[in-house]
Amino acid sequence: MKKSKFCNRAYLTCGIPRSVSFPSIAIYKAIYSFGGYMSDVVAAVDKAVEDGVDILSLSIGPSAVPTGPAAFLNILEMELLFAVKAGVLVVQAVGNGGPTPSSVLSFSPWITSVAASTTDRKYNNSIVFGNGQVFTGTALSLPTQEGLFLPLAAAEDVCNWNETCILARNCQRPEPFNRSLIRGKLIVCTFSDFIFSPTSVDSIVSTAQKIGAAGFVVIMARGRSSEFLNETTSTLNLPLPGIVLSSREASEAFWDYYDSHTLRTKNEVVVNFGACARILDGRHAVYTGKGPSVASYSSRGPDVNNALMQTADVLKPNILAPGTSIWSAWSPTSQSDQYNIGQDFAILSGTSMATPHVAGVAALIKQKHRHWSPAMITSALMTSAMLTDRSGELLSAQVRDGLIPATPFDYGAGFINPSHALNPGLVFDAKFRQYIQFLCVVPGVDDESVQRAVGIGCPTVRSDWCSDLNTASITVSNLVGSRQVIRKVTSVGSTEERYQVVVREPAGVAVTVNPQAFTIQPDSSMILKIMLEGREIANDYTFGELVFNGDKNHVVKVPLAIFVSSTL
């Protein structure tokens, strides 16, 4: 098989074998630090299903997703579809390509795709300049010697003076530097755009160690600063003093201080490095009490494109869970992170860290409701999710310039709520044949392709739209005039309950639900007809919500994401 790179952490975890009454975990190694082979991943999934697991937790994904209808028919998606057919819930990291739109790597409707949020755990470090100014940054690092201020040297001022000096500013390679000039100093590395990442820090650390720097400071280039850098840099466990400063205030203050204390010749050659600083200990957590935001790195919807260059009628991601600054078990023999070699635990960030949170909650649901299908568990997770934090503030999303109001393409149905997910009231179920029907109506997918991929032909009577798949969300990527969407809810409550449907309409869309009120018995189902009517073309998705309020205190929420292409 062709070697395929996978995003996130290099392991595949499967949990809760069906043969036991208590949760247990089975781990199948399929990926290495360099990536892996699709055949190994497929073999691992096959073995996990054969062993009787209930939940597949996949902190892996393809390095890129193909556009077009073939995306849903590739070998990994088909393997996971057959795992779902066997009763296994698949929970997969949505990817770390955010905040770019349509960057999701987990996109099929039979998979529960997990976005990552920030947490209130922060590892803030501080730097003290020689003039007494103190600024807060990020990175888990050792401090410089207590009370000792070290000279600061901008990377371009300690390189070998030739054409490589401009390239030296980001400190990604040791070759351009004059080691006699930098030895014992704090090297100052700059970035002029939003290309900063943990890989960048790895290169800076390697460069600093090779050229003899005492530590490093990362700051935005002169005149270009951001209030925000990728959250995954905040948990890097550094082997030498280092700090990342991302605020505009810190950037401007640093350059004013550095330039005023650095003596240069007429040719701009530095003859005296007068600016100095010391870095404090950044290894102590601070708990802010702030609610979660969608992390900048978390991949965003909408979903993949079909043959007509419309995004699929599938809401991705599905759910949001903690993914930043997560303490995780770590193999001491792992070579994938040079700073954690020999460690049993590591602090990590990414959608890979959010995924096990959701898999764990799903395992608790499965333990309580042994006969629930994967779709029912996903529905319970989604319809019970939270859109506000404990203070009542709506969820926000990190972007390159700060925070903005979040949408379902950032967080799916919302932030995971474990206790409510155990008792959702109503669920939306879907079986293997419904997923086949979905594939058969994806624009550009023909019956023969479906037959080849799954071994089953398309039904004679089929749905009209992908949006008719019975999921706990409604997404329409191309609303022309009006469309009726069908949903079937099943009561999982213990007593008869009456529900009233409240509609929060997306901008430019009229929404009616029939019936708008209904009484339902335990284990009974109800067909709902949702009419969507485009009233105004917005040239983008607009978002709304259906809320089912039960008289036994169940609240069931269904997100709406609609793109109006034309009105009646």
Coordinates of C-alpha atoms in Angstrom, one line a residue:
M1 CA 0.0 0.0 0.0
K2 CA 1.1 3.6 -0.6
K3 CA 2.6 5.2 2.5
S4 CA 0.2 7.7 3.9
K5 CA 0.9 10.4 6.5
F6 CA -1.5 10.8 9.3
C7 CA -2.2 13.8 11.4
N8 CA -2.1 14.0 15.2
R9 CA -0.5 11.5 17.5
A10 CA 1.0 8.2 16.2
Y11 CA -1.3 5.7 17.8
L12 CA -4.7 4.0 17.4
T13 CA -6.6 3.2 20.6
C14 CA -9.6 1.0 20.9
G15 CA -11.6 0.5 24.1
I16 CA -14.3 -1.5 25.9
P17 CA -14.3 -5.0 24.5
R18 CA -17.9 -6.2 24.3
S19 CA -17.0 -9.5 26.1
V20 CA -16.6 -7.8 29.5
S21 CA -19.0 -5.9 31.7
F22 CA -16.5 -3.3 32.8
P23 CA -14.5 -0.8 30.7
S24 CA -11.1 -1.9 29.5
I25 CA -8.7 -0.7 26.8
A26 CA -7.0 -2.4 24.0
I27 CA -4.3 -0.6 22.0
Y28 CA -3.3 -1.4 18.4
K29 CA -0.1 0.1 17.0
A30 CA -0.5 1.1 13.4
I31 CA 1.4 4.4 13.0
Y32 CA 5.0 5.4 13.6
S33 CA 6.7 8.8 14.0
F34 CA 7.2 9.1 10.2
G35 CA 3.6 8.3 9.4
G36 CA 2.3 5.0 8.3
Y37 CA 0.7 2.7 5.8
M38 CA -3.0 2.6 5.1
S39 CA -2.9 -1.2 5.1
D40 CA -1.6 -1.2 8.8
V41 CA -4.4 1.1 9.9
V42 CA -7.0 -1.1 8.1
A43 CA -5.5 -4.2 9.7
A44 CA -5.6 -2.6 13.1
V45 CA -9.3 -1.6 12.7
D46 CA -10.1 -5.1 11.5
K47 CA -8.4 -6.7 14.5
A48 CA -10.1 -4.3 16.9
V49 CA -13.6 -5.1 15.5
E50 CA -12.7 -8.9 15.6
D51 CA -11.7 -8.5 19.2
G52 CA -15.1 -7.1 20.1
V53 CA -14.3 -3.5 21.0
D54 CA -17.3 -1.0 21.4
I55 CA -15.4 2.2 20.8
L56 CA -12.6 3.1 18.4
S57 CA -10.6 6.2 19.4
L58 CA -8.6 7.4 16.5
S59 CA -6.2 10.2 17.1
I60 CA -5.0 9.8 13.6
G61 CA -6.2 11.0 10.2
P62 CA -5.0 11.4 6.6
S63 CA -2.5 14.2 5.8
A64 CA -5.0 15.6 3.2
V65 CA -8.6 14.8 2.2
P66 CA -9.4 14.5 -1.5
T67 CA -12.2 16.6 -2.9
G68 CA -15.1 15.1 -4.9
P69 CA -17.4 12.2 -4.2
A70 CA -14.6 9.7 -4.0
A71 CA -13.6 11.1 -0.6
F72 CA -16.5 9.1 1.0
L73 CA -15.5 5.9 -0.8
N74 CA -11.9 5.7 0.0
I75 CA -10.6 2.6 1.8
L76 CA -10.3 4.1 5.3
E77 CA -13.8 5.5 5.2
M78 CA -15.2 2.2 4.0
E79 CA -13.3 0.3 6.7
L80 CA -14.7 2.6 9.3
L81 CA -18.2 2.3 7.9
F82 CA -18.0 -1.5 8.2
A83 CA -16.8 -1.1 11.8
V84 CA -19.9 1.0 12.4
K85 CA -22.0 -1.8 10.8
A86 CA -20.5 -4.2 13.3
G87 CA -21.8 -1.9 16.1
V88 CA -18.5 -0.1 16.8
L89 CA -18.6 3.7 17.5
V90 CA -15.8 5.5 15.7
V91 CA -14.5 8.6 17.4
Q92 CA -11.9 10.5 15.3
A93 CA -9.8 13.7 15.7
V94 CA -11.0 16.3 13.2
G95 CA -7.5 17.5 12.5
N96 CA -5.2 20.4 13.5
G97 CA -5.6 22.5 10.3
G98 CA -7.5 25.4 11.9
P99 CA -8.5 28.1 11.8
T100 CA -8.7 27.6 8.0
P101 CA -12.2 26.8 6.8
S102 CA -12.9 23.4 5.3
S103 CA -9.8 21.9 6.9
V104 CA -11.5 18.9 8.6
L105 CA -9.8 15.5 8.1
S106 CA -12.6 13.5 9.6
F107 CA -15.6 14.1 7.4
S108 CA -17.9 11.0 6.9
P109 CA -21.3 11.0 8.6
W110 CA -20.8 7.6 10.2
I111 CA -17.8 9.0 12.2
T112 CA -18.0 11.1 15.4
S113 CA -15.5 13.9 14.6
V114 CA -14.0 15.8 17.5
A115 CA -12.9 19.4 17.7
A116 CA -10.6 20.7 20.4
S117 CA -11.1 23.5 22.9
T118 CA -8.8 25.5 25.2
T119 CA -8.9 24.8 28.9
D120 CA -8.4 27.0 31.9
R121 CA -5.0 25.5 32.5
K122 CA -2.3 27.8 31.3
Y123 CA 1.5 27.6 31.6
N124 CA 2.5 31.2 31.5
N125 CA 6.1 32.2 31.6
S126 CA 7.5 35.7 32.1
I127 CA 10.5 37.6 30.9
V128 CA 12.1 40.5 32.8
F129 CA 13.9 43.1 30.8
G130 CA 16.9 45.0 32.1
N131 CA 14.7 48.2 32.4
G132 CA 12.3 46.4 34.8
Q133 CA 9.5 45.7 32.3
V134 CA 7.9 42.3 32.7
F135 CA 5.9 40.5 30.0
T136 CA 4.1 37.2 30.0
G137 CA 4.5 34.6 27.3
T138 CA 4.2 30.8 26.9
A139 CA 6.3 27.7 26.9
L140 CA 7.2 25.2 29.6
S141 CA 10.8 26.0 30.2
L142 CA 13.6 26.1 32.7
P143 CA 14.5 29.6 34.1
T144 CA 17.7 31.4 33.6
Q145 CA 20.0 31.6 36.6
E146 CA 18.2 33.4 39.4
G147 CA 19.0 37.1 39.6
L148 CA 21.3 36.9 36.5
F149 CA 20.4 39.0 33.5
L150 CA 21.8 37.8 30.2
P151 CA 22.5 39.8 27.0
L152 CA 19.8 39.9 24.3
A153 CA 20.9 39.5 20.7
A154 CA 18.5 39.6 17.7
A155 CA 19.2 36.8 15.3
E156 CA 20.0 39.1 12.4
D157 CA 22.7 40.8 14.6
V158 CA 24.7 37.6 15.3
C159 CA 24.8 36.0 11.9
N160 CA 27.7 35.9 9.6
W161 CA 27.1 39.1 7.6
N162 CA 26.0 38.0 4.2
E163 CA 22.8 37.3 2.3
T164 CA 21.7 34.7 4.9
C165 CA 21.0 37.2 7.6
I166 CA 17.4 37.8 6.6
L167 CA 16.8 34.1 6.6
A168 CA 18.4 33.7 10.0
R169 CA 15.8 35.8 11.8
N170 CA 13.5 32.8 12.4
C171 CA 16.4 30.7 13.9
Q172 CA 15.4 27.5 12.0
R173 CA 19.0 26.6 11.1
P174 CA 22.4 27.0 12.8
E175 CA 24.6 27.6 9.8
P176 CA 24.1 31.4 9.4
F177 CA 25.2 32.2 12.9
N178 CA 28.5 33.5 14.3
R179 CA 28.8 31.3 17.4
S180 CA 31.4 33.5 19.1
L181 CA 28.9 36.4 19.1
I182 CA 25.9 34.4 20.4
R183 CA 27.5 32.2 23.0
G184 CA 26.0 32.9 26.5
K185 CA 23.3 35.2 25.2
L186 CA 19.6 34.9 24.7
I187 CA 18.9 34.8 21.0
V188 CA 15.9 36.7 19.8
C189 CA 14.0 34.9 16.9
T190 CA 11.2 36.6 15.0
F191 CA 8.3 35.6 12.8
S192 CA 6.5 38.0 10.5
D193 CA 3.4 36.0 9.9
F194 CA 1.3 33.2 11.3
I195 CA 3.6 30.3 10.4
F196 CA 4.7 29.7 14.0
S197 CA 4.2 26.1 15.2
P198 CA 5.6 23.6 17.6
T199 CA 7.8 22.4 14.7
S200 CA 9.2 25.9 14.5
V201 CA 10.1 25.8 18.2
D202 CA 11.8 22.4 17.8
S203 CA 14.0 24.0 15.2
I204 CA 14.7 27.0 17.3
V205 CA 15.7 24.8 20.3
S206 CA 18.0 22.7 18.1
T207 CA 19.6 25.9 16.6
A208 CA 20.1 27.5 20.0
Q209 CA 21.7 24.4 21.4
K210 CA 24.1 24.0 18.5
I211 CA 25.3 27.6 18.5
G212 CA 25.7 27.9 22.2
A213 CA 22.9 30.3 23.1
A214 CA 21.9 30.4 26.7
G215 CA 18.2 30.4 25.7
F216 CA 15.8 32.1 23.3
V217 CA 13.0 34.6 23.0
V218 CA 10.4 34.4 20.1
I219 CA 8.7 37.6 19.2
M220 CA 6.9 39.0 16.2
A221 CA 9.0 41.0 13.7
R222 CA 9.2 44.7 13.9
G223 CA 5.9 46.4 13.0
R224 CA 4.0 43.1 12.7
S225 CA 2.4 41.7 15.8
S226 CA -0.5 39.5 16.7
E227 CA -2.5 39.1 19.9
F228 CA -2.4 35.4 19.3
L229 CA -0.1 32.5 18.5
N230 CA -1.0 28.8 18.0
E231 CA -2.0 27.3 21.4
T232 CA 0.0 24.2 20.8
T233 CA 3.2 26.2 21.5
S234 CA 2.1 26.7 25.1
T235 CA 2.8 23.2 26.3
L236 CA 6.2 22.6 24.8
N237 CA 8.5 21.1 27.4
L238 CA 11.7 22.9 26.6
P239 CA 15.2 21.7 27.7
L240 CA 16.6 25.3 28.0
P241 CA 15.2 28.7 28.9
G242 CA 12.8 30.0 26.3
I243 CA 9.7 32.1 26.0
V244 CA 7.2 32.9 23.2
L245 CA 5.8 36.5 23.3
S246 CA 2.8 37.2 21.0
S247 CA 1.2 40.4 22.2
R248 CA 1.5 43.7 20.4
E249 CA 2.5 45.5 23.6
A250 CA 5.4 43.1 24.3
S251 CA 6.6 43.3 20.7
E252 CA 6.7 47.1 20.6
A253 CA 8.2 47.3 24.1
F254 CA 10.9 44.8 23.3
W255 CA 12.1 46.5 20.1
D256 CA 12.1 50.0 21.8
Y257 CA 14.2 48.6 24.6
Y258 CA 16.5 46.6 22.4
D259 CA 17.2 49.3 19.9
S260 CA 17.8 51.9 22.6
H261 CA 20.4 49.7 24.4
T262 CA 22.2 48.3 21.3
L263 CA 25.2 50.2 20.0
R264 CA 25.8 50.0 16.3
T265 CA 28.3 51.3 13.7
K266 CA 27.3 53.3 10.7
N267 CA 27.1 50.1 8.8
E268 CA 24.6 48.7 11.4
V269 CA 27.1 46.3 12.9
V270 CA 26.5 45.8 16.6
V271 CA 29.5 46.6 18.8
N272 CA 27.7 46.4 22.1
F273 CA 24.7 44.3 23.2
G274 CA 23.4 46.4 26.1
A275 CA 19.9 45.0 26.3
C276 CA 19.5 42.1 28.8
A277 CA 16.8 40.0 30.3
R278 CA 16.1 36.9 32.4
I279 CA 13.5 34.3 31.9
L280 CA 11.5 33.0 34.9
D281 CA 10.3 29.4 35.6
G282 CA 7.4 28.5 33.2
R283 CA 6.6 25.0 34.6
H284 CA 3.9 26.0 37.0
A285 CA 0.2 25.8 35.9
V286 CA -2.2 28.7 36.4
Y287 CA -5.9 28.1 36.4
T288 CA -7.8 31.0 35.0
G289 CA -11.4 29.8 35.5
K290 CA -12.3 30.9 31.9
G291 CA -14.7 28.9 29.8
P292 CA -13.6 26.9 26.8
S293 CA -13.0 28.4 23.3
V294 CA -12.4 26.5 20.1
A295 CA -8.6 26.3 19.8
S296 CA -7.0 28.0 16.9
Y297 CA -5.4 24.8 15.6
S298 CA -8.7 22.8 15.6
S299 CA -9.8 22.1 12.1
R300 CA -13.0 23.8 10.9
G301 CA -16.0 23.0 8.7
P302 CA -17.8 23.0 6.3
D303 CA -17.3 19.5 5.1
V304 CA -15.5 18.2 2.0
N305 CA -16.7 19.2 -1.5
N306 CA -18.7 17.0 -3.8
A307 CA -18.4 16.8 -7.6
L308 CA -20.5 20.0 -8.0
M309 CA -18.1 21.9 -5.8
Q310 CA -20.8 22.1 -3.1
T311 CA -19.8 21.1 0.5
A312 CA -21.5 17.9 1.6
D313 CA -24.7 18.1 3.6
V314 CA -22.9 16.9 6.7
L315 CA -22.1 18.9 9.8
K316 CA -18.4 18.6 10.8
P317 CA -17.0 18.6 13.4
N318 CA -19.7 16.9 15.6
I319 CA -18.6 17.8 19.1
L320 CA -16.1 19.9 21.0
A321 CA -13.9 18.6 23.9
P322 CA -10.9 19.7 25.9
G323 CA -7.7 19.5 23.8
T324 CA -5.2 22.1 25.0
S325 CA -2.6 21.5 27.8
I326 CA -3.7 17.9 28.4
W327 CA -1.6 15.6 30.5
S328 CA -1.3 12.3 28.7
A329 CA 0.3 8.9 29.2
W330 CA 3.5 8.7 27.2
S331 CA 5.7 5.9 26.2
P332 CA 9.2 6.4 27.6
T333 CA 10.6 4.7 24.5
S334 CA 8.9 7.0 22.0
Q335 CA 11.2 8.9 19.7
S336 CA 8.5 11.2 18.3
D337 CA 9.2 14.0 20.7
Q338 CA 12.8 14.6 21.7
Y339 CA 11.9 16.5 24.8
N340 CA 9.7 13.7 26.3
I341 CA 12.1 10.7 25.7
G342 CA 12.1 8.6 28.8
Q343 CA 9.0 10.2 30.2
D344 CA 5.8 8.4 31.3
F345 CA 3.6 11.4 30.9
A346 CA 3.6 14.5 28.6
I347 CA 1.5 17.6 28.3
L348 CA 0.1 17.8 24.8
S349 CA -2.3 19.9 22.8
G350 CA -4.3 19.0 19.7
T351 CA -7.5 17.4 18.5
S352 CA -5.8 14.1 19.3
M353 CA -6.1 15.0 23.0
A354 CA -9.8 16.0 22.6
T355 CA -10.7 12.7 21.0
P356 CA -10.0 10.4 24.0
H357 CA -12.3 12.7 26.1
V358 CA -15.2 12.0 23.8
A359 CA -14.3 8.3 23.5
G360 CA -14.3 8.0 27.3
V361 CA -17.7 9.6 27.6
A362 CA -19.0 7.4 24.8
A363 CA -17.8 4.4 26.7
L364 CA -19.8 5.5 29.8
I365 CA -22.9 5.8 27.6
K366 CA -22.3 2.4 26.1
Q367 CA -21.8 0.9 29.5
K368 CA -25.2 2.3 30.7
H369 CA -27.0 1.6 27.4
R370 CA -25.5 -1.6 26.1
H371 CA -27.8 -1.9 23.1
W372 CA -27.5 1.6 21.7
S373 CA -26.1 1.9 18.2
P374 CA -23.1 4.1 17.4
A375 CA -25.5 6.7 15.8
M376 CA -27.6 6.8 19.0
I377 CA -24.5 7.5 21.1
T378 CA -23.3 10.2 18.8
S379 CA -26.8 11.7 18.9
A380 CA -26.8 11.7 22.7
L381 CA -23.4 13.5 22.7
M382 CA -24.6 16.1 20.2
T383 CA -28.1 16.9 21.4
S384 CA -26.9 17.4 25.0
A385 CA -23.9 19.6 24.2
M386 CA -23.5 23.1 25.6
L387 CA -23.3 26.3 23.6
T388 CA -22.4 28.5 26.7
D389 CA -19.9 28.3 29.5
R390 CA -20.7 28.3 33.2
S391 CA -21.1 32.1 33.2
G392 CA -23.6 32.0 30.3
E393 CA -21.2 33.3 27.7
L394 CA -21.6 31.9 24.2
L395 CA -18.7 29.8 22.9
S396 CA -16.0 31.7 21.1
A397 CA -13.4 30.6 18.6
Q398 CA -9.7 31.5 18.4
V399 CA -8.6 32.9 15.0
R400 CA -5.5 34.6 13.9
D401 CA -6.5 38.0 15.3
G402 CA -8.1 37.0 18.5
L403 CA -11.6 35.6 19.4
I404 CA -14.8 35.7 17.4
P405 CA -18.2 34.1 18.1
A406 CA -18.1 30.4 17.3
T407 CA -20.4 28.6 14.9
P408 CA -21.3 24.9 14.4
F409 CA -18.4 24.7 11.8
D410 CA -16.1 25.4 14.8
Y411 CA -17.7 23.3 17.5
G412 CA -20.3 21.0 15.8
A413 CA -23.2 20.7 18.2
G414 CA -21.3 22.3 21.1
F415 CA -19.1 21.5 24.1
I416 CA -19.5 18.0 25.5
N417 CA -21.7 17.5 28.5
P418 CA -21.1 14.0 29.9
S419 CA -23.9 13.9 32.5
H420 CA -26.6 15.1 30.2
A421 CA -25.4 12.8 27.4
L422 CA -26.2 9.8 29.6
N423 CA -29.9 10.8 29.6
P424 CA -30.7 12.6 26.4
G425 CA -34.4 11.9 26.2
L426 CA -34.5 11.6 22.4
V427 CA -32.0 10.2 19.9
F428 CA -31.6 10.1 16.2
D429 CA -30.6 6.7 14.9
A430 CA -29.1 5.5 11.6
K431 CA -28.1 2.1 10.4
F432 CA -25.9 0.7 7.7
R433 CA -28.6 0.9 5.0
Q434 CA -29.2 4.6 5.7
Y435 CA -25.5 5.3 5.2
I436 CA -25.6 3.4 1.9
Q437 CA -28.6 5.6 0.9
F438 CA -26.5 8.6 1.8
L439 CA -23.7 7.5 -0.5
C440 CA -26.1 6.8 -3.3
V441 CA -27.3 10.4 -3.4
V442 CA -24.0 12.1 -3.1
P443 CA -23.7 14.2 -6.3
G444 CA -21.2 12.6 -8.6
V445 CA -21.4 9.1 -7.0
D446 CA -22.9 6.4 -9.3
D447 CA -24.4 3.1 -8.3
E448 CA -21.5 1.1 -9.7
S449 CA -19.0 3.0 -7.5
V450 CA -21.1 2.2 -4.4
Q451 CA -21.4 -1.4 -5.4
R452 CA -17.6 -1.7 -5.8
A453 CA -16.9 0.1 -2.5
V454 CA -19.4 -1.6 -0.2
G455 CA -20.5 -4.7 -2.1
I456 CA -24.1 -3.6 -2.0
G457 CA -26.0 -1.9 -4.7
C458 CA -28.1 1.3 -4.2
P459 CA -31.8 0.7 -3.3
T460 CA -34.5 1.2 -5.9
V461 CA -36.3 3.6 -3.6
R462 CA -33.9 6.1 -2.2
S463 CA -33.7 9.5 -0.5
D464 CA -33.6 12.6 -2.6
W465 CA -30.9 14.4 -0.6
C466 CA -27.8 13.8 1.6
S467 CA -29.5 16.0 4.2
D468 CA -32.1 13.3 4.7
L469 CA -29.6 11.1 6.6
N470 CA -31.1 10.8 10.1
T471 CA -28.4 12.7 12.0
A472 CA -28.7 15.0 15.1
S473 CA -28.0 18.0 12.9
I474 CA -29.3 19.5 9.6
T475 CA -26.9 20.8 7.0
V476 CA -28.0 22.0 3.5
S477 CA -25.2 23.2 1.3
N478 CA -27.3 24.3 -1.6
L479 CA -30.9 25.4 -0.7
V480 CA -32.7 26.3 -3.9
G481 CA -36.1 27.7 -3.0
S482 CA -37.3 25.2 -0.4
R483 CA -36.6 21.7 0.8
Q484 CA -38.3 19.3 3.1
V485 CA -36.0 17.4 5.5
I486 CA -37.1 14.3 7.3
R487 CA -36.0 13.3 10.8
K488 CA -37.0 10.4 13.0
V489 CA -36.6 10.7 16.7
T490 CA -36.8 7.8 19.2
S491 CA -37.6 8.2 22.9
V492 CA -35.0 6.7 25.2
G493 CA -36.7 8.2 28.3
S494 CA -38.2 6.0 31.0
T495 CA -41.7 7.5 30.9
E496 CA -44.1 9.2 28.5
E497 CA -43.0 12.7 27.6
R498 CA -44.5 15.7 25.7
Y499 CA -42.1 17.8 23.6
Q500 CA -42.5 21.3 22.3
V501 CA -40.2 22.3 19.4
V502 CA -38.8 25.8 19.5
V503 CA -37.1 27.0 16.3
R504 CA -34.3 29.5 16.1
E505 CA -34.2 30.2 12.4
P506 CA -31.0 30.8 10.4
A507 CA -30.8 34.2 8.9
G508 CA -32.6 34.3 5.6
V509 CA -34.4 30.9 6.1
A510 CA -37.9 30.2 7.3
V511 CA -38.2 27.0 9.2
T512 CA -41.4 25.1 10.1
V513 CA -41.6 21.7 12.0
N514 CA -44.5 19.3 11.7
P515 CA -45.5 18.3 14.3
Q516 CA -44.4 21.2 16.4
A517 CA -45.6 19.4 19.6
F518 CA -45.9 15.7 20.2
T519 CA -46.2 13.1 23.0
I520 CA -44.0 10.1 22.8
Q521 CA -43.8 6.8 24.7
P522 CA -40.6 5.1 25.8
D523 CA -38.9 3.2 22.9
S524 CA -41.4 4.8 20.4
S525 CA -40.5 6.9 17.4
M526 CA -41.9 10.0 15.7
I527 CA -41.4 11.2 12.2
L528 CA -40.7 15.0 11.9
K529 CA -41.0 17.0 8.7
I530 CA -38.8 20.1 8.7
M531 CA -39.5 22.6 5.9
L532 CA -36.7 25.0 5.0
E533 CA -37.6 27.9 2.8
G534 CA -34.9 30.3 1.5
R535 CA -36.0 33.9 2.0
E536 CA -32.7 35.8 1.4
I537 CA -29.5 34.9 -0.3
A538 CA -26.6 35.4 2.1
N539 CA -23.6 34.1 0.0
D540 CA -22.6 32.1 3.1
Y541 CA -23.9 29.6 5.6
T542 CA -26.2 30.9 8.3
F543 CA -26.9 29.0 11.5
G544 CA -29.9 28.2 13.7
E545 CA -31.2 25.5 16.0
L546 CA -34.2 23.3 16.8
V547 CA -34.8 22.8 20.5
F548 CA -37.1 20.0 21.7
N549 CA -38.2 21.0 25.2
G550 CA -39.7 18.0 27.1
D551 CA -42.0 18.2 30.1
K552 CA -39.7 15.8 32.0
N553 CA -36.8 18.3 31.8
H554 CA -35.1 16.8 28.7
V555 CA -33.7 19.4 26.3
V556 CA -32.7 18.1 22.9
K557 CA -30.8 20.6 20.6
V558 CA -30.3 20.1 16.9
P559 CA -28.0 22.6 15.0
L560 CA -29.0 24.0 11.6
A561 CA -26.4 25.1 9.0
I562 CA -28.0 26.3 5.7
F563 CA -26.6 27.9 2.5
V564 CA -29.3 29.7 0.6
S565 CA -28.4 29.6 -3.1
S566 CA -31.7 31.0 -4.4
T567 CA -35.1 32.0 -3.1
L568 CA -38.6 31.1 -4.3

